[in-house]
XYZ file of C-alpha atoms in Angstrom:
517
model
C 0.000 0.000 0.000
C 1.047 3.572 -0.641
C -0.354 5.036 2.581
C 2.133 5.883 5.295
C -0.174 7.275 7.976
C -1.200 5.123 10.890
C -4.720 3.742 10.489
C -7.447 2.531 12.825
C -8.363 -0.220 10.384
C -7.559 -1.567 6.971
C -11.227 -1.296 5.998
C -13.945 0.988 7.327
C -17.504 -0.185 6.598
C -20.241 2.433 6.811
C -23.554 0.774 7.626
C -24.368 -2.304 9.724
C -27.144 -3.662 7.558
C -27.067 -7.106 5.918
C -24.436 -6.103 3.339
C -22.116 -4.315 5.756
C -22.344 -7.116 8.316
C -21.773 -9.777 5.658
C -18.680 -7.914 4.491
C -17.498 -7.610 8.102
C -17.834 -11.375 8.579
C -15.935 -12.050 5.367
C -13.113 -9.667 6.285
C -13.074 -11.156 9.772
C -12.666 -14.607 8.245
C -9.817 -13.346 6.052
C -8.046 -11.690 9.002
C -8.458 -8.117 7.721
C -8.547 -5.331 10.324
C -12.073 -3.892 10.045
C -14.236 -1.245 11.702
C -17.997 -1.040 11.128
C -19.823 2.172 12.012
C -23.599 2.465 12.233
C -25.512 5.596 13.184
C -28.365 3.634 14.805
C -28.046 2.074 18.267
C -28.366 -1.460 16.915
C -29.310 -3.587 13.960
C -32.711 -3.245 12.311
C -35.703 -3.775 14.591
C -38.474 -4.159 12.009
C -39.225 -6.594 9.158
C -37.783 -5.576 5.804
C -36.341 -8.079 3.311
C -38.011 -11.498 3.399
C -36.269 -13.643 0.759
C -32.764 -15.124 0.704
C -31.478 -17.239 -2.172
C -29.013 -20.082 -2.667
C -26.077 -17.849 -3.576
C -26.493 -15.806 -0.394
C -26.728 -18.943 1.735
C -23.508 -20.111 0.110
C -21.921 -16.873 1.284
C -23.193 -17.593 4.789
C -21.530 -21.007 4.497
C -18.262 -19.278 3.577
C -18.293 -17.384 6.890
C -19.475 -20.357 8.941
C -22.963 -19.021 9.619
C -25.110 -21.195 7.364
C -26.424 -23.394 10.181
C -27.170 -20.374 12.387
C -28.982 -18.572 9.562
C -30.954 -21.647 8.492
C -32.495 -21.939 11.970
C -34.577 -18.895 11.067
C -35.349 -19.775 7.444
C -38.221 -21.518 5.668
C -36.275 -23.403 3.030
C -37.346 -24.132 -0.543
C -40.583 -22.215 -0.778
C -42.383 -21.863 -4.086
C -44.700 -19.278 -5.609
C -48.310 -19.970 -6.550
C -49.892 -17.600 -9.079
C -53.621 -16.976 -9.202
C -55.498 -15.541 -12.156
C -57.697 -12.468 -12.265
C -60.597 -14.798 -11.410
C -58.811 -16.144 -8.335
C -58.145 -19.511 -9.970
C -54.763 -21.338 -9.815
C -52.719 -20.183 -12.784
C -49.140 -21.424 -12.430
C -46.530 -22.202 -9.817
C -42.772 -21.979 -9.447
C -41.409 -24.848 -7.374
C -37.648 -25.048 -7.990
C -36.078 -28.266 -6.769
C -32.523 -27.883 -8.111
C -29.790 -27.057 -5.614
C -26.826 -26.466 -7.920
C -25.082 -24.215 -5.371
C -25.769 -26.411 -2.361
C -28.939 -24.777 -1.056
C -32.561 -24.277 -2.173
C -33.052 -21.450 -4.626
C -35.794 -19.603 -2.704
C -35.992 -19.300 1.066
C -38.059 -17.129 3.396
C -36.391 -15.317 6.279
C -36.779 -12.216 8.405
C -34.173 -9.477 8.251
C -34.349 -8.746 11.968
C -33.178 -12.276 12.835
C -30.709 -12.389 9.955
C -28.937 -9.202 11.015
C -28.845 -10.405 14.604
C -27.077 -13.584 13.474
C -24.628 -11.615 11.329
C -23.828 -9.258 14.198
C -23.173 -12.182 16.542
C -21.019 -13.742 13.840
C -18.893 -10.625 13.449
C -18.303 -10.569 17.196
C -16.278 -13.792 16.812
C -13.388 -11.889 15.284
C -10.833 -9.910 17.252
C -9.954 -8.043 14.059
C -13.508 -6.658 13.642
C -14.892 -3.760 15.713
C -18.510 -2.644 15.478
C -19.331 0.883 16.595
C -23.032 1.669 16.896
C -24.336 5.207 17.393
C -21.456 6.363 15.203
C -22.464 8.552 12.274
C -20.178 9.473 9.383
C -20.074 13.255 8.986
C -17.453 13.695 6.268
C -14.335 12.116 4.820
C -11.376 12.939 2.650
C -8.400 11.094 1.220
C -4.951 12.147 2.338
C -1.639 10.320 1.864
C -3.348 7.125 0.743
C -5.712 7.020 3.727
C -9.433 7.798 4.083
C -9.817 10.270 6.969
C -13.331 10.161 8.375
C -15.028 12.510 10.791
C -17.465 10.494 12.896
C -19.977 11.670 15.477
C -20.750 9.454 18.484
C -22.494 10.072 21.842
C -19.251 11.515 23.267
C -18.616 13.959 20.448
C -16.737 13.933 17.140
C -13.734 11.735 16.477
C -11.550 10.801 13.516
C -11.203 7.323 12.068
C -8.542 6.411 9.521
C -8.709 3.481 7.104
C -6.919 2.362 3.985
C -10.215 1.583 2.253
C -13.825 2.536 2.919
C -17.025 0.784 1.800
C -20.383 2.525 1.798
C -23.038 -0.045 2.714
C -25.341 2.682 3.939
C -28.502 2.101 1.942
C -30.434 3.616 -0.914
C -30.019 7.188 0.368
C -26.302 6.550 0.928
C -24.522 9.579 2.435
C -21.254 8.008 1.250
C -22.494 7.979 -2.349
C -23.774 11.533 -2.017
C -20.459 12.724 -0.579
C -18.648 11.112 -3.521
C -20.887 13.018 -5.937
C -22.058 9.813 -7.623
C -25.467 9.953 -9.282
C -28.006 7.144 -9.632
C -29.306 6.270 -13.107
C -32.698 4.667 -13.644
C -36.235 5.209 -12.449
C -38.307 5.653 -9.332
C -41.818 4.418 -10.062
C -44.991 6.185 -8.915
C -46.698 2.874 -8.203
C -47.161 2.373 -4.448
C -47.624 -0.792 -2.420
C -48.842 -1.375 1.117
C -46.826 -3.816 3.232
C -48.502 -5.430 6.240
C -46.397 -7.673 8.501
C -48.196 -10.042 10.864
C -47.343 -12.910 13.159
C -49.097 -15.912 14.677
C -50.341 -17.338 11.379
C -52.323 -20.568 11.621
C -52.326 -21.564 7.950
C -49.327 -23.879 7.460
C -48.866 -23.273 3.690
C -45.169 -22.497 3.099
C -45.455 -21.111 -0.434
C -45.894 -17.503 -1.498
C -49.197 -16.731 -3.190
C -49.363 -14.043 -5.868
C -52.801 -12.752 -6.832
C -52.582 -11.229 -10.320
C -55.860 -9.386 -9.870
C -56.291 -6.108 -11.754
C -58.691 -4.871 -9.054
C -56.235 -5.343 -6.155
C -52.946 -7.136 -6.989
C -51.643 -8.781 -3.830
C -48.946 -11.087 -2.482
C -49.085 -13.357 0.570
C -45.634 -14.348 1.879
C -45.370 -16.817 4.793
C -42.167 -16.596 6.827
C -40.372 -18.425 9.626
C -41.707 -18.664 13.179
C -45.349 -18.238 12.056
C -44.747 -14.784 10.541
C -46.607 -13.513 7.502
C -46.454 -10.597 5.087
C -49.106 -9.206 2.781
C -48.427 -6.714 0.015
C -51.229 -4.838 -1.775
C -50.928 -2.584 -4.809
C -52.527 0.825 -4.432
C -54.325 2.852 -7.069
C -53.170 6.369 -8.044
C -56.085 8.046 -6.232
C -55.566 6.089 -2.975
C -53.480 8.072 -0.515
C -51.418 6.757 2.390
C -54.110 7.387 4.975
C -56.553 5.339 2.896
C -54.130 2.421 2.634
C -53.067 2.421 6.295
C -56.621 2.250 7.630
C -56.501 -1.011 9.589
C -60.137 -2.010 9.096
C -59.740 -1.551 5.356
C -56.579 -3.584 4.845
C -57.772 -6.310 7.207
C -60.743 -6.616 4.868
C -58.348 -7.026 1.951
C -56.519 -9.729 3.919
C -59.774 -11.551 4.657
C -60.555 -11.597 0.925
C -57.361 -13.605 0.396
C -57.399 -15.801 3.508
C -60.026 -15.290 6.216
C -57.823 -17.062 8.803
C -55.279 -14.222 8.527
C -57.658 -11.343 9.165
C -57.161 -10.930 12.913
C -53.481 -11.851 13.262
C -51.234 -9.626 15.384
C -50.056 -6.572 13.455
C -46.290 -6.022 13.482
C -45.852 -3.279 10.884
C -47.703 -1.394 8.177
C -45.973 0.855 5.641
C -46.498 2.257 2.149
C -43.550 2.222 -0.238
C -42.626 3.000 -3.819
C -40.015 0.991 -5.705
C -36.880 1.875 -7.621
C -34.878 0.445 -10.487
C -31.642 2.408 -10.302
C -27.888 1.799 -10.500
C -25.084 4.102 -9.365
C -23.109 5.563 -12.252
C -19.875 4.526 -10.520
C -19.267 2.065 -7.715
C -15.869 3.425 -6.716
C -14.193 6.733 -6.144
C -10.525 6.411 -5.258
C -10.396 4.551 -1.915
C -14.172 4.408 -1.463
C -16.495 1.666 -2.751
C -20.272 1.345 -2.828
C -22.113 -1.889 -2.137
C -25.699 -3.051 -1.739
C -28.480 -0.464 -2.017
C -25.871 2.287 -2.106
C -24.850 0.899 -5.526
C -28.151 -0.431 -6.913
C -31.850 -0.382 -6.047
C -34.074 -3.214 -7.231
C -37.858 -3.581 -7.398
C -39.111 -6.096 -4.833
C -40.879 -8.505 -7.179
C -38.006 -11.002 -7.502
C -36.711 -10.673 -3.938
C -33.195 -9.962 -5.176
C -32.276 -6.575 -3.698
C -30.653 -7.891 -0.535
C -29.207 -10.896 -2.353
C -27.491 -8.677 -4.903
C -25.920 -6.759 -2.034
C -24.576 -9.943 -0.470
C -23.044 -10.832 -3.845
C -21.328 -7.418 -3.790
C -19.888 -8.164 -0.355
C -18.539 -11.581 -1.369
C -16.965 -10.190 -4.542
C -15.362 -7.182 -2.868
C -14.389 -8.894 0.390
C -11.898 -11.373 -0.990
C -10.385 -8.733 -3.267
C -9.743 -6.407 -0.345
C -8.157 -9.333 1.506
C -6.031 -10.139 -1.543
C -4.673 -6.588 -1.670
C -4.264 -6.144 2.065
C -3.083 -9.612 3.114
C -2.076 -11.715 0.120
C 0.098 -9.405 -1.968
C -2.252 -8.680 -4.873
C -1.895 -5.338 -6.678
C -4.432 -2.603 -5.987
C -5.540 -2.972 -9.621
C -7.421 -6.140 -8.658
C -10.036 -3.899 -7.016
C -10.789 -2.369 -10.421
C -12.562 -5.620 -11.341
C -15.267 -5.206 -8.676
C -17.695 -3.026 -10.607
C -17.234 -4.675 -14.052
C -17.929 -8.063 -12.482
C -20.907 -7.056 -10.385
C -22.739 -4.340 -12.320
C -24.023 -6.455 -15.269
C -25.530 -9.142 -13.048
C -27.125 -6.646 -10.668
C -28.615 -4.774 -13.640
C -29.903 -8.019 -15.193
C -31.686 -8.942 -11.972
C -33.306 -5.496 -11.842
C -34.644 -6.031 -15.371
C -35.947 -9.487 -14.411
C -37.737 -7.982 -11.429
C -39.346 -5.335 -13.635
C -40.629 -8.026 -16.023
C -42.121 -9.999 -13.126
C -43.680 -6.776 -11.871
C -45.478 -6.238 -15.183
C -47.047 -9.679 -14.836
C -47.949 -9.155 -11.174
C -49.518 -5.729 -11.738
C -52.075 -6.086 -14.550
C -53.610 -2.727 -15.392
C -56.970 -4.107 -16.559
C -58.898 -7.352 -16.870
C -58.086 -7.500 -20.573
C -54.378 -7.077 -19.803
C -54.593 -9.801 -17.141
C -56.480 -12.173 -19.470
C -53.944 -11.796 -22.278
C -50.857 -12.304 -20.093
C -52.311 -15.145 -18.071
C -53.601 -17.012 -21.129
C -50.127 -16.742 -22.675
C -48.601 -18.193 -19.503
C -51.054 -21.107 -19.475
C -50.231 -21.927 -23.091
C -46.480 -21.737 -22.413
C -46.839 -24.199 -19.533
C -48.270 -26.771 -21.938
C -44.794 -27.022 -23.501
C -42.538 -29.207 -21.268
C -39.360 -27.197 -21.879
C -41.142 -23.911 -21.197
C -42.811 -25.335 -18.098
C -39.433 -26.506 -16.770
C -37.929 -23.097 -17.565
C -40.588 -21.518 -15.329
C -40.872 -24.149 -12.592
C -37.124 -24.420 -12.018
C -36.555 -20.659 -12.054
C -34.242 -20.948 -15.070
C -35.247 -17.459 -16.179
C -33.201 -15.996 -13.335
C -29.974 -14.485 -14.763
C -27.092 -16.825 -14.074
C -24.141 -15.601 -11.990
C -21.762 -15.166 -14.918
C -18.779 -12.835 -15.232
C -18.185 -11.445 -18.705
C -15.091 -9.467 -17.780
C -12.901 -9.276 -14.723
C -10.396 -11.441 -12.882
C -10.409 -14.656 -14.927
C -8.762 -16.065 -18.033
C -11.070 -16.864 -20.933
C -10.670 -20.040 -22.954
C -12.277 -21.166 -26.198
C -14.624 -23.435 -24.254
C -15.217 -21.015 -21.385
C -15.631 -17.427 -22.638
C -17.098 -16.274 -19.336
C -16.493 -17.198 -15.715
C -19.277 -18.603 -13.602
C -19.919 -19.866 -10.123
C -18.766 -23.427 -9.532
C -21.594 -25.844 -8.661
C -21.586 -27.177 -5.121
C -22.599 -30.854 -5.034
C -22.372 -33.197 -2.090
C -19.049 -34.993 -2.397
C -17.707 -38.171 -0.856
C -14.402 -38.210 1.029
C -12.020 -41.172 1.353
C -13.427 -41.976 4.812
C -16.881 -42.339 3.157
C -18.313 -39.257 4.819
C -20.065 -36.690 2.652
C -20.047 -32.915 2.745
C -20.828 -29.924 0.584
C -17.922 -29.169 -1.749
C -17.122 -25.772 -0.199
C -16.247 -27.446 3.103
C -13.128 -28.680 1.305
C -12.336 -25.466 -0.575
C -11.492 -23.317 2.458
C -11.505 -19.535 2.717
C -8.946 -18.701 0.033
C -8.282 -20.008 -3.452
C -8.660 -23.656 -4.393
C -7.399 -25.829 -7.213
C -9.643 -28.703 -8.293
C -8.700 -31.304 -10.865
C -8.462 -34.960 -11.762
C -6.270 -36.899 -9.384
C -3.121 -37.650 -11.382
C 0.596 -37.541 -10.502
C 0.943 -34.376 -12.582
C -1.945 -32.695 -10.765
C -0.548 -33.584 -7.346
C 2.799 -32.156 -8.363
C 1.677 -28.892 -9.948
C -1.634 -27.905 -8.397
C -0.287 -25.935 -5.418
C 1.743 -23.704 -7.741
C -1.327 -22.451 -9.613
C -2.608 -20.048 -6.970
C -2.322 -16.321 -7.721
C -0.590 -13.914 -5.354
C 0.378 -15.318 -1.999
C -3.168 -16.366 -1.179
C -4.066 -19.360 0.966
C -4.881 -22.373 -1.173
C -6.564 -25.751 -0.917
C -5.880 -28.544 -3.396
C -8.763 -30.938 -4.084
C -7.970 -34.012 -6.184
C -11.064 -35.511 -7.808
C -11.668 -39.204 -8.198
C -13.935 -39.827 -11.176
C -17.534 -40.784 -10.544
C -17.045 -44.395 -11.708
C -13.797 -44.887 -9.752
C -12.900 -45.474 -6.104
C -10.212 -44.260 -3.702
C -7.377 -46.799 -3.856
C -4.310 -45.046 -2.485
C -3.263 -42.360 -0.054
C -2.537 -38.761 -1.038
C 0.053 -36.308 0.275
C -1.027 -34.482 3.405
C -1.612 -31.157 1.638
C -4.044 -32.678 -0.875
C -7.706 -33.293 -0.131
C -9.538 -35.942 -2.101
C -13.175 -36.128 -3.135
C -15.550 -37.982 -5.425
C -18.735 -36.468 -6.791
C -21.203 -39.378 -6.960
C -23.708 -37.374 -8.986
C -21.198 -36.421 -11.682
C -21.799 -32.667 -11.470
C -18.095 -31.770 -11.347
C -17.243 -34.377 -13.965
C -19.702 -32.753 -16.367
C -18.572 -29.226 -15.456
C -14.942 -29.953 -16.341
C -15.779 -32.049 -19.381
C -18.052 -29.364 -20.876
C -15.174 -26.904 -20.633
C -12.481 -29.297 -21.875
C -10.583 -28.787 -18.628
C -8.527 -31.059 -16.420
C -8.059 -28.557 -13.598
C -9.636 -25.348 -12.426
C -8.530 -22.545 -10.097
C -11.432 -21.359 -7.953
C -11.569 -17.933 -6.365
C -12.707 -17.418 -2.754
C -16.167 -16.358 -4.025
C -16.432 -19.731 -5.856
C -16.077 -18.334 -9.371
C -13.278 -19.867 -11.420
C -10.282 -17.773 -12.487
C -8.286 -20.324 -14.532
C -9.012 -23.653 -16.143
C -7.563 -25.869 -18.795
C -5.282 -28.721 -19.726
C -2.991 -29.076 -16.761
C -0.848 -31.726 -18.473
C 0.018 -29.277 -21.230
C 1.035 -26.633 -18.718
C -1.360 -24.025 -20.061
C -4.869 -22.717 -19.592
C -6.106 -23.042 -23.155
């Protein structure tokens, strides 16, 4: 690093929401000195985000919190769609678990943030400072100098890098002079959070009704959320009238009408992306960088992807000898996928918010006809329309058979002692090299890691073979009984693959030829 001034931390995180706390846990895992500041006295105390996906749960696995998070999660929920007549129309019930977890899961942000905060407290290298508000900052001599107000007054914090995880109205983004591009939509929705539900249905129900579009979302611990679309002439006072919205609830499920009210709020939605995600030593992540409509439940999940992508790169620069230029790959890798998910959410929103009965009839008839075609039905049921986590530019080496990087699947693998585990349990916190177990692979694999990063070597036994000999102590061995890894390598004409800490590959190819082509 070029900075010479003494610092309070290598990384200062502004905002102790899900993204900031996830980043803190990642940096804690990597051994990076980190300070988190949050202007509020604690983590969020009210329901907000309600959906967490398989990629985010994989990130929780990376920081050792998957079991703790899953205690407060309804796993593998689906979505049932109802027509304008209230009749069953279609359903999304994804069963694939290509990344090791169900694709759709219901949670409550209050419990999630509490788990993340407890997780960050495991690390001596992570400090969390609540009731600390960022007032201003400047860069001087390669260090971000931050003026912070706390209950005792104003103090200065110094960090080599700063990350704004401070929400859609991000003061960090505003201070950097970075504009948001996109739209804020006039359409308003009422959110009603309840608890004590008695109906055991685990799946979300979406009522594509042009009179009153609505969503019913069951959650963990008998919680429940309703969302109702409002008309242009209906003001906030109209929507928040409790007798009125309890009537709307009763129209959908009479058993929910009198449940305990936790929260009621009217919101508008945004589809916006920051024009830049970095200014010098300052990065933006989560809602500070992009705002997504709620219809696909991907806003929080996109922020957790930001944290995973940026976290290991900061560790690489600060701990593992990578050049600062590695951090330039953060925005090019993350922006396209975040933008694609925003567009997907907007398309779902058009379907969920029919403007008239004719509009509803046309869209819903088209969906029924599409579901008569097996390939189209599978495309819908298995959530294959969700943009895949691909990287089209960034920190990876293209090959003829692999023009873009992608997240490595995570199957259950068998170890030589006949126990099974998810693949990531073998990959560790740094880089990993995976390839067919040959003498050449055992000899060369450890040399393929970039920088001075920690590395795990995983030698694969083919699906139709068995473990017949011992391996050197530094090499882990695994067999994928389902053949997922076999197919992944074969499709890309690769014998070995270098996997980044965020489980995307950075190099692959013909190890025996000593190249990556």
